[in-house]
Coordinates of C-alpha atoms in Angstrom, one line a residue:
Chain L
M162 CA 0.0 0.0 0.0
K163 CA 2.8 2.4 1.0
N164 CA 4.6 1.6 -2.2
Q165 CA 1.5 2.3 -4.2
K166 CA 1.2 5.7 -2.4
T167 CA 4.9 6.6 -3.1
T168 CA 4.3 5.7 -6.8
V169 CA 1.2 7.9 -7.1
I170 CA 3.0 10.7 -5.4
A171 CA 6.0 10.4 -7.7
A172 CA 3.8 10.1 -10.8
L173 CA 2.0 13.3 -9.8
A174 CA 5.2 15.1 -9.1
F175 CA 6.6 14.1 -12.5
A176 CA 3.4 15.2 -14.2
A177 CA 3.5 18.6 -12.4
T178 CA 7.1 19.1 -13.5
A179 CA 6.3 18.0 -17.0
L180 CA 3.3 20.4 -17.1
S181 CA 5.1 23.4 -15.8
G182 CA 6.7 26.0 -18.0
C183 CA 6.3 25.7 -21.7
G184 CA 7.3 22.0 -21.8
G185 CA 10.8 22.8 -23.0
T186 CA 14.1 22.0 -21.2
A187 CA 15.6 24.7 -19.1
S188 CA 19.3 25.3 -18.9
S189 CA 21.0 26.1 -15.5
A190 CA 19.3 28.8 -13.5
P191 CA 21.0 32.1 -12.7
S192 CA 22.2 33.0 -9.1
A193 CA 19.7 34.5 -6.6
D194 CA 21.5 37.9 -6.5
C195 CA 21.6 38.4 -10.1
K196 CA 20.2 41.9 -11.2
P197 CA 18.5 41.8 -14.7
A198 CA 19.5 44.6 -17.0
H199 CA 15.9 45.2 -18.0
E200 CA 12.3 44.5 -16.9
F201 CA 10.0 42.7 -19.3
P202 CA 7.3 40.1 -19.2
T203 CA 8.1 36.5 -20.4
V204 CA 5.9 33.6 -21.1
A205 CA 7.2 31.6 -18.1
E206 CA 8.5 33.6 -15.0
G207 CA 12.3 33.4 -14.8
K208 CA 12.7 31.8 -18.2
L209 CA 13.3 32.9 -21.7
S210 CA 11.2 30.5 -23.7
V211 CA 12.8 29.9 -27.1
V212 CA 11.7 27.9 -30.1
L213 CA 14.0 26.9 -32.9
Y214 CA 14.6 24.4 -35.7
D215 CA 17.9 22.8 -36.4
L216 CA 19.8 25.2 -38.7
P217 CA 23.5 24.8 -37.9
P218 CA 25.6 26.9 -37.7
F219 CA 22.9 29.4 -36.7
S220 CA 20.6 27.4 -34.3
K221 CA 20.6 24.0 -32.8
L222 CA 19.8 22.2 -29.5
E223 CA 22.8 20.5 -27.7
G224 CA 21.2 18.5 -25.0
N225 CA 18.9 21.1 -23.4
K226 CA 21.1 24.1 -24.3
V227 CA 20.7 26.2 -27.4
A228 CA 23.8 26.6 -29.4
G229 CA 25.0 28.1 -32.8
V230 CA 25.4 31.8 -33.5
D231 CA 21.8 32.7 -32.6
G232 CA 21.9 30.2 -29.6
D233 CA 25.1 31.8 -28.3
I234 CA 23.5 35.3 -28.6
I235 CA 20.5 34.2 -26.6
N236 CA 22.6 32.5 -23.9
A237 CA 24.5 35.8 -23.4
I238 CA 21.3 37.8 -23.4
A239 CA 19.7 35.5 -20.9
E240 CA 22.7 35.9 -18.7
M241 CA 22.4 39.6 -18.7
E242 CA 18.7 39.4 -17.9
C243 CA 19.2 36.7 -15.2
L244 CA 16.9 34.3 -17.0
S245 CA 17.3 30.6 -17.7
V246 CA 16.8 29.5 -21.4
S247 CA 14.0 27.1 -21.9
A248 CA 14.3 25.8 -25.5
K249 CA 12.1 23.7 -27.6
S250 CA 12.8 22.5 -31.2
V251 CA 9.8 22.6 -33.4
A252 CA 9.0 22.3 -37.1
T253 CA 10.3 25.1 -39.3
A254 CA 6.7 26.2 -40.1
A255 CA 5.7 26.1 -36.4
N256 CA 8.3 28.5 -35.2
I257 CA 6.5 31.8 -36.2
P258 CA 3.0 30.7 -35.2
T259 CA 4.4 29.7 -31.8
V260 CA 5.9 33.1 -31.2
Q261 CA 2.9 35.0 -32.8
A262 CA 0.5 33.2 -30.5
G263 CA 2.6 34.2 -27.5
R264 CA 3.6 30.6 -26.6
A265 CA 7.3 31.4 -26.8
D266 CA 9.2 34.6 -26.2
L267 CA 11.2 34.4 -29.4
S268 CA 12.5 32.2 -32.1
I269 CA 16.1 31.8 -33.1
A270 CA 16.8 30.4 -36.6
A271 CA 18.6 33.2 -38.5
W272 CA 15.3 34.9 -39.5
Y273 CA 15.6 37.6 -42.3
R274 CA 14.2 41.1 -41.8
T275 CA 11.4 41.7 -44.3
A276 CA 8.6 44.2 -44.4
S277 CA 5.9 41.5 -44.6
R278 CA 7.3 39.7 -41.6
A279 CA 7.6 42.9 -39.6
E280 CA 3.8 43.2 -39.9
I281 CA 3.2 39.9 -38.2
V282 CA 5.9 39.8 -35.5
G283 CA 8.3 42.3 -33.8
L284 CA 11.7 42.1 -35.3
T285 CA 14.8 43.1 -33.4
D286 CA 17.5 45.5 -34.9
P287 CA 19.7 43.7 -37.4
I288 CA 22.3 41.4 -35.7
Y289 CA 24.4 40.1 -38.5
T290 CA 24.2 39.6 -42.3
D291 CA 23.8 36.5 -44.3
Q292 CA 24.3 36.0 -48.1
M293 CA 22.7 33.8 -50.6
A294 CA 25.0 31.0 -51.8
I295 CA 25.0 28.4 -54.6
I296 CA 26.2 24.9 -53.7
S297 CA 27.5 23.0 -56.9
K298 CA 30.2 20.7 -58.0
D299 CA 31.5 23.3 -60.6
G300 CA 31.5 26.4 -58.4
L301 CA 28.6 28.1 -60.2
D302 CA 27.9 31.6 -58.9
D303 CA 25.3 33.0 -61.3
A304 CA 21.6 32.5 -61.2
E305 CA 21.6 32.3 -65.1
Q306 CA 23.9 29.2 -64.9
L307 CA 21.2 27.4 -63.0
K308 CA 18.5 27.4 -65.8
G309 CA 17.9 23.9 -67.1
K310 CA 19.4 22.3 -64.0
T311 CA 17.5 20.6 -61.1
V312 CA 17.9 23.0 -58.1
G313 CA 16.8 22.7 -54.5
T314 CA 16.4 25.3 -51.8
V315 CA 14.8 25.5 -48.4
D316 CA 11.5 27.1 -47.4
G317 CA 11.7 30.4 -45.7
Y318 CA 14.6 32.0 -47.6
L319 CA 14.0 35.3 -49.3
W320 CA 14.9 34.2 -52.7
V321 CA 12.4 31.3 -52.9
D322 CA 9.7 33.3 -54.7
D323 CA 12.2 34.9 -57.1
M324 CA 13.9 31.6 -57.9
K325 CA 10.6 30.0 -58.5
K326 CA 9.8 32.5 -61.1
L327 CA 13.3 32.2 -62.6
L328 CA 13.5 28.3 -62.7
G329 CA 9.9 27.1 -62.7
D330 CA 9.3 23.5 -62.0
S331 CA 13.0 22.7 -61.8
L332 CA 13.2 24.3 -58.4
K333 CA 12.4 22.0 -55.5
V334 CA 11.6 23.5 -52.2
Y335 CA 12.5 21.5 -49.1
P336 CA 11.1 21.8 -45.6
T337 CA 14.6 21.7 -44.0
T338 CA 18.3 22.1 -44.9
L339 CA 18.9 18.5 -44.0
N340 CA 16.3 17.3 -46.5
M341 CA 17.9 19.4 -49.3
N342 CA 21.4 18.1 -48.5
Q343 CA 20.2 14.5 -48.4
D344 CA 18.8 15.0 -52.0
L345 CA 22.0 16.8 -53.1
E346 CA 24.0 13.8 -51.9
A347 CA 21.5 11.3 -53.5
G348 CA 21.9 13.1 -56.8
R349 CA 18.1 14.1 -57.0
I350 CA 19.2 17.7 -57.4
D351 CA 22.4 19.1 -59.1
I352 CA 22.5 22.4 -57.2
G353 CA 21.6 23.6 -53.8
I354 CA 20.8 27.2 -52.8
D355 CA 21.3 27.9 -49.1
S356 CA 22.6 30.7 -46.9
Y357 CA 26.4 31.1 -47.1
G358 CA 26.9 30.1 -43.5
S359 CA 24.6 27.1 -43.6
A360 CA 26.0 25.9 -47.0
Q361 CA 29.6 26.2 -45.7
F362 CA 28.7 24.4 -42.5
N363 CA 27.1 21.5 -44.4
K364 CA 29.4 21.3 -47.4
K365 CA 30.6 18.0 -48.5
S366 CA 34.1 17.6 -50.0
D367 CA 32.9 17.3 -53.8
F368 CA 30.8 20.5 -53.7
Q369 CA 31.8 24.1 -53.7
V370 CA 30.0 27.0 -52.1
S371 CA 30.0 30.4 -53.9
V372 CA 28.3 33.6 -52.9
I373 CA 25.9 34.4 -55.8
K374 CA 26.6 37.3 -58.1
P375 CA 23.9 40.1 -58.1
H376 CA 21.1 39.1 -60.5
E377 CA 18.4 41.5 -61.6
A378 CA 15.5 39.0 -61.1
V379 CA 16.6 37.8 -57.6
A380 CA 16.4 40.6 -55.0
A381 CA 18.2 38.5 -52.4
S382 CA 21.3 38.2 -54.6
K383 CA 21.7 42.0 -54.7
E384 CA 22.1 42.6 -50.9
A385 CA 22.9 40.5 -47.9
A386 CA 19.9 39.8 -45.7
Q387 CA 20.0 41.2 -42.2
I388 CA 19.2 38.7 -39.4
A389 CA 16.8 39.5 -36.6
I390 CA 15.1 37.7 -33.7
P391 CA 11.3 37.7 -34.0
V392 CA 9.3 38.3 -30.8
P393 CA 5.5 38.6 -30.3
K394 CA 4.3 41.9 -31.6
Q395 CA 2.5 42.8 -28.3
N396 CA 5.7 42.4 -26.2
A397 CA 7.3 45.8 -26.8
E398 CA 9.3 45.7 -23.7
L399 CA 11.0 42.5 -24.6
L400 CA 11.9 43.9 -28.0
A401 CA 13.3 47.0 -26.5
A402 CA 15.3 44.9 -24.0
L403 CA 16.7 42.6 -26.7
N404 CA 17.8 45.6 -28.8
A405 CA 19.6 47.1 -25.9
D406 CA 21.2 43.8 -25.0
L407 CA 22.3 43.3 -28.7
K408 CA 23.8 46.8 -28.7
T409 CA 25.8 45.8 -25.6
L410 CA 27.0 42.6 -27.2
R411 CA 28.1 44.5 -30.3
E412 CA 29.9 47.2 -28.4
S413 CA 31.7 44.8 -26.2
G414 CA 33.0 42.7 -29.2
K415 CA 31.2 39.6 -28.0
L416 CA 29.0 39.5 -31.1
E417 CA 32.1 39.2 -33.4
E418 CA 33.5 36.5 -31.0
I419 CA 30.3 34.5 -31.3
L420 CA 30.3 34.7 -35.1
K421 CA 34.0 33.7 -35.3
A422 CA 33.4 30.9 -32.8
N423 CA 30.7 29.4 -35.0
G424 CA 32.8 29.5 -38.2
L425 CA 31.5 32.8 -39.8
D426 CA 33.5 35.8 -40.8
S427 CA 33.4 38.6 -38.1
S428 CA 32.7 41.0 -40.8
A429 CA 29.0 39.7 -40.9
A430 CA 28.5 41.7 -37.7
D431 CA 28.8 44.9 -39.9
T432 CA 25.1 45.0 -40.9
G433 CA 24.9 48.6 -42.1
E434 CA 21.7 50.6 -41.6
A435 CA 18.6 48.7 -40.5
R436 CA 16.4 47.9 -43.5
L437 CA 13.4 45.8 -44.3
I438 CA 13.4 43.9 -47.6
S439 CA 10.1 44.3 -49.2
Chain A
M73 CA -2.0 43.0 -44.3
N74 CA -5.5 41.6 -43.9
F75 CA -6.6 38.1 -43.2
L76 CA -8.8 37.8 -46.2
S77 CA -7.2 40.3 -48.6
D78 CA -4.2 38.2 -49.3
W79 CA -6.2 35.2 -50.5
P80 CA -6.3 36.2 -54.1
T81 CA -2.5 36.3 -54.1
F82 CA -2.3 33.0 -52.3
L83 CA -4.8 31.2 -54.6
P84 CA -2.7 30.4 -57.8
G85 CA 0.0 28.7 -55.8
L86 CA -2.5 26.8 -53.6
L87 CA -4.5 25.7 -56.5
A88 CA -1.5 24.2 -58.2
G89 CA -0.8 22.4 -55.0
L90 CA -4.3 21.2 -54.8
G91 CA -3.9 19.7 -58.3
V92 CA -0.8 17.8 -57.1
S93 CA -2.5 16.5 -54.0
V94 CA -5.5 15.2 -56.0
Q95 CA -3.1 13.6 -58.6
V96 CA -1.2 11.8 -55.8
A97 CA -4.4 10.7 -54.1
L98 CA -6.0 9.3 -57.3
L99 CA -2.8 7.5 -58.4
S100 CA -2.3 6.0 -55.0
L101 CA -5.9 4.7 -54.9
V102 CA -5.8 3.4 -58.5
I103 CA -2.7 1.3 -57.7
G104 CA -3.5 0.7 -54.0
I105 CA -7.1 -0.6 -54.2
P106 CA -6.5 -3.4 -56.6
G107 CA -3.4 -4.3 -54.5
G108 CA -5.7 -4.4 -51.5
L109 CA -8.1 -6.8 -53.4
L110 CA -5.2 -9.1 -54.3
L111 CA -4.1 -9.1 -50.6
A112 CA -7.7 -9.7 -49.5
I113 CA -8.1 -12.7 -51.8
G114 CA -4.6 -13.9 -50.8
A115 CA -5.5 -13.7 -47.1
S116 CA -8.2 -16.3 -47.5
S117 CA -5.9 -18.7 -49.5
R118 CA -6.1 -22.4 -48.8
K119 CA -2.3 -22.6 -48.5
K120 CA -1.3 -21.7 -45.0
A121 CA 2.2 -20.4 -45.9
V122 CA 0.6 -17.9 -48.4
R123 CA -2.1 -16.9 -45.9
L124 CA 0.5 -16.2 -43.1
L125 CA 2.8 -14.3 -45.5
I126 CA 0.0 -12.1 -46.7
I127 CA -1.4 -11.5 -43.2
G128 CA 2.1 -10.5 -42.1
V129 CA 2.5 -8.1 -45.0
V130 CA -1.0 -6.6 -44.2
E131 CA -0.3 -6.2 -40.5
I132 CA 3.1 -4.6 -41.1
G133 CA 1.5 -2.2 -43.6
R134 CA -1.4 -1.3 -41.2
G135 CA 1.0 -0.9 -38.3
T136 CA 3.4 1.5 -39.9
P137 CA 2.4 5.1 -40.1
A138 CA 2.2 6.4 -43.7
L139 CA 4.7 9.1 -42.9
V140 CA 7.3 6.4 -41.9
V141 CA 6.5 4.4 -45.1
L142 CA 7.0 7.6 -47.2
Q143 CA 10.4 8.4 -45.5
I144 CA 11.5 4.9 -46.0
F145 CA 10.7 4.9 -49.7
Y146 CA 12.2 8.4 -50.3
F147 CA 15.2 8.6 -48.1
G148 CA 15.9 4.9 -47.5
L149 CA 15.8 3.5 -51.0
P150 CA 18.7 5.7 -52.5
A151 CA 21.0 3.7 -50.1
S152 CA 20.0 0.6 -52.0
G153 CA 20.6 2.2 -55.3
L154 CA 16.9 3.1 -56.2
T155 CA 16.2 6.8 -56.3
L156 CA 12.6 7.6 -56.7
S157 CA 11.3 11.2 -57.4
S158 CA 9.2 12.8 -54.7
M159 CA 6.1 12.2 -56.8
A160 CA 6.9 8.5 -57.4
A161 CA 7.9 8.0 -53.7
S162 CA 4.8 9.6 -52.5
V163 CA 2.5 7.5 -54.8
V164 CA 4.3 4.3 -54.0
A165 CA 4.3 4.9 -50.3
L166 CA 0.6 5.9 -50.2
A167 CA -0.4 3.0 -52.5
A168 CA 1.3 0.6 -50.2
T169 CA -0.6 2.0 -47.2
T170 CA -3.8 2.0 -49.3
A171 CA -3.3 -1.7 -50.2
A172 CA -2.6 -2.8 -46.6
Y173 CA -5.7 -0.9 -45.2
T174 CA -8.1 -1.7 -48.0
S175 CA -7.3 -5.3 -48.0
E176 CA -9.0 -5.5 -44.6
I177 CA -12.0 -3.5 -45.9
L178 CA -12.3 -5.7 -48.9
R179 CA -11.8 -8.9 -47.0
G180 CA -14.7 -7.8 -44.8
G181 CA -16.8 -7.2 -48.0
L182 CA -15.8 -10.6 -49.4
Q183 CA -16.7 -12.4 -46.3
A184 CA -20.1 -10.7 -46.1
V185 CA -21.2 -12.4 -49.3
P186 CA -23.6 -15.2 -48.1
Q187 CA -21.8 -18.4 -47.8
G188 CA -24.9 -20.1 -49.3
E189 CA -24.1 -18.5 -52.7
V190 CA -20.6 -19.8 -52.6
E191 CA -21.9 -23.2 -51.8
A192 CA -24.5 -23.0 -54.5
A193 CA -21.7 -22.0 -57.0
G194 CA -19.8 -25.0 -55.9
A195 CA -22.8 -27.3 -56.3
L196 CA -23.2 -25.9 -59.9
G197 CA -19.7 -27.0 -60.6
M198 CA -18.1 -23.6 -60.9
S199 CA -14.4 -23.5 -60.3
R200 CA -13.1 -21.5 -57.2
R201 CA -11.7 -18.9 -59.6
D202 CA -15.0 -18.4 -61.3
T203 CA -16.8 -18.3 -58.1
L204 CA -14.5 -15.4 -57.0
R205 CA -14.8 -13.7 -60.3
F206 CA -18.5 -13.8 -60.9
I207 CA -20.1 -14.2 -57.4
V208 CA -17.9 -13.1 -54.6
V209 CA -15.7 -10.2 -55.8
P210 CA -18.5 -8.2 -57.6
Q211 CA -20.8 -8.4 -54.5
G212 CA -18.0 -8.0 -52.0
L213 CA -16.8 -4.9 -53.8
R214 CA -20.2 -3.5 -53.7
I215 CA -20.5 -4.0 -50.0
A216 CA -17.1 -2.4 -49.5
I217 CA -17.7 0.7 -51.6
P218 CA -18.8 3.1 -48.8
S219 CA -15.8 2.2 -46.6
L220 CA -13.5 2.5 -49.6
I221 CA -14.8 6.1 -50.3
G222 CA -14.2 6.9 -46.6
F223 CA -10.8 5.5 -46.8
A224 CA -10.1 7.5 -50.1
I225 CA -11.0 10.7 -48.1
L226 CA -8.3 9.7 -45.6
I227 CA -5.7 9.1 -48.3
F228 CA -6.5 12.4 -49.9
Q229 CA -5.7 14.1 -46.5
A230 CA -2.6 11.9 -46.2
T231 CA -1.2 13.5 -49.3
S232 CA -0.2 16.4 -47.1
L233 CA 2.5 14.1 -45.6
A234 CA 4.4 14.4 -49.0
Y235 CA 5.3 17.9 -47.8
T236 CA 8.2 16.3 -46.0
V237 CA 9.8 15.1 -49.2
A238 CA 9.6 18.4 -51.1
L239 CA 6.6 17.6 -53.2
P240 CA 4.8 20.8 -54.1
E241 CA 1.3 19.6 -52.9
L242 CA -1.3 21.8 -51.1
L243 CA 0.2 21.8 -47.6
S244 CA 3.7 22.3 -49.0
Q245 CA 2.6 25.4 -51.0
A246 CA 0.8 26.7 -47.9
Y247 CA 3.9 26.3 -45.8
S248 CA 6.0 28.0 -48.5
I249 CA 3.7 31.1 -48.7
G250 CA 3.6 31.2 -44.8
S251 CA 7.3 31.2 -44.5
S252 CA 7.8 34.0 -46.8
T253 CA 5.0 36.2 -45.5
F254 CA 4.8 34.8 -41.9
N255 CA 1.0 34.9 -42.4
Y256 CA 0.7 31.2 -41.6
L257 CA -2.9 31.4 -40.2
S258 CA -4.4 33.1 -43.2
V259 CA -2.8 30.8 -45.8
L260 CA -3.5 27.6 -43.6
V261 CA -7.1 28.5 -43.3
L262 CA -7.4 28.9 -47.0
A263 CA -5.6 25.6 -47.6
G264 CA -8.0 23.9 -45.0
L265 CA -11.0 25.2 -47.0
M266 CA -9.5 23.7 -50.1
Y267 CA -9.1 20.3 -48.5
A268 CA -12.6 20.6 -47.2
A269 CA -13.9 21.5 -50.6
I270 CA -13.0 18.1 -51.7
T271 CA -13.5 16.0 -48.6
I272 CA -17.0 17.3 -47.6
P273 CA -18.7 16.5 -51.0
A274 CA -16.9 13.1 -50.9
S275 CA -18.4 12.4 -47.4
W276 CA -21.8 13.2 -48.8
L277 CA -21.1 10.8 -51.7
T278 CA -20.3 8.2 -49.1
S279 CA -23.6 8.5 -47.3
R280 CA -25.5 8.5 -50.5
A281 CA -23.6 5.4 -51.7
E282 CA -24.4 3.7 -48.4
K283 CA -28.0 4.3 -48.7
R284 CA -28.2 3.4 -52.4
L285 CA -26.2 0.1 -52.1
A286 CA -28.2 -0.9 -48.9
R287 CA -31.4 -1.2 -51.0
H288 CA -29.9 -4.2 -52.8
L289 CA -28.5 -6.1 -49.8

């Protein structure tokens, strides 16, 4: 009987733990005497609830900790704000609806700043830039060279619509970078189009990665995209705090360090003026 | 950006996706249902080895989620040297699932044909094959039709799984639009309405078919 009682109590305790927070896994808690740099509401008290999908070198989960460029930035911000990071990996397409619905404080997956996106979610100031790159065996670097070839890219990138118009049915759009790279290796597609950082990270020895030359019909080829962190539109305090923290990271040189540590060029931190791609 | 005002811009992409979804569903059913009939007949074979083998195939087919079957056909087969396109892999995977599930529906239909008729056919000297061809299968199919239509609706909905293998079907197009505009809710509602525009009339058809066929049973 006693055993049964213990089991029931243990089960209830487990259920309570599992139901608390947003269901993610939280990294180590900050010390009790920590003073947050800003005040802002979060989904779960004391936690910065983060959603992401696996997009190395920008966002990934290592155990229960976020990692990659965006992950390291969030860890640094959480430290400044005396919060523990509670991270959950969700499907690519589920990231923004989760943030939009206020179920998570933010999403980290190298999101590009665009005008239409800024209408749906709050976007932070630009953090770093990311360029459009072509993955091929012959080192192609011009959108014109891709005509007549089977090309793959990943949903969510700025160039998807323009490339669809340029290449028509020969463009395959994958839900994740992993899926595209699998097909590139299997030979189902000849060419991949990815962000420069991601393409370099996933590059196989018999492929080359080249930054695309500016092409009239592909807006994303003409200027590098600025990366931001999307937050719920209604949480203006969080947006202001993130912007202030990002400024601190930039000024202290920590941002460049993070970029370098994740295999990117530190010049990516030089974003230029904030702009929204329309 | 308004919830409804973007729909006209979403429509062309989604309609193209709907076309692909319908195509995948029809091909899967055209291949899968005859496959299911063969499995249903095989499952009542007099040879125990054949019967056990077929029951095994059906149970594995019914026990494996369609998404897993799809991933195996698409991502697993290239390792063995066979690389199917996303369209072919989707059709083959959904046809395999259809065959496994409809074999049980059809087996139910075949078994519902009164045993007396089978015995009568035997008494008239009809071979087992002719009894199946002229007596059991035509009537069994008729009994199974409402359930088959119901299953066809499920397969049409399951075509959305092909999103994972980069097939530009309806859900894939909706996600694609959503990821560029972040307006997921609006585009998914429109895609949902398009799925409903096919499945709801199909459901009506099922209940009509049920009533109509019940008159002759």
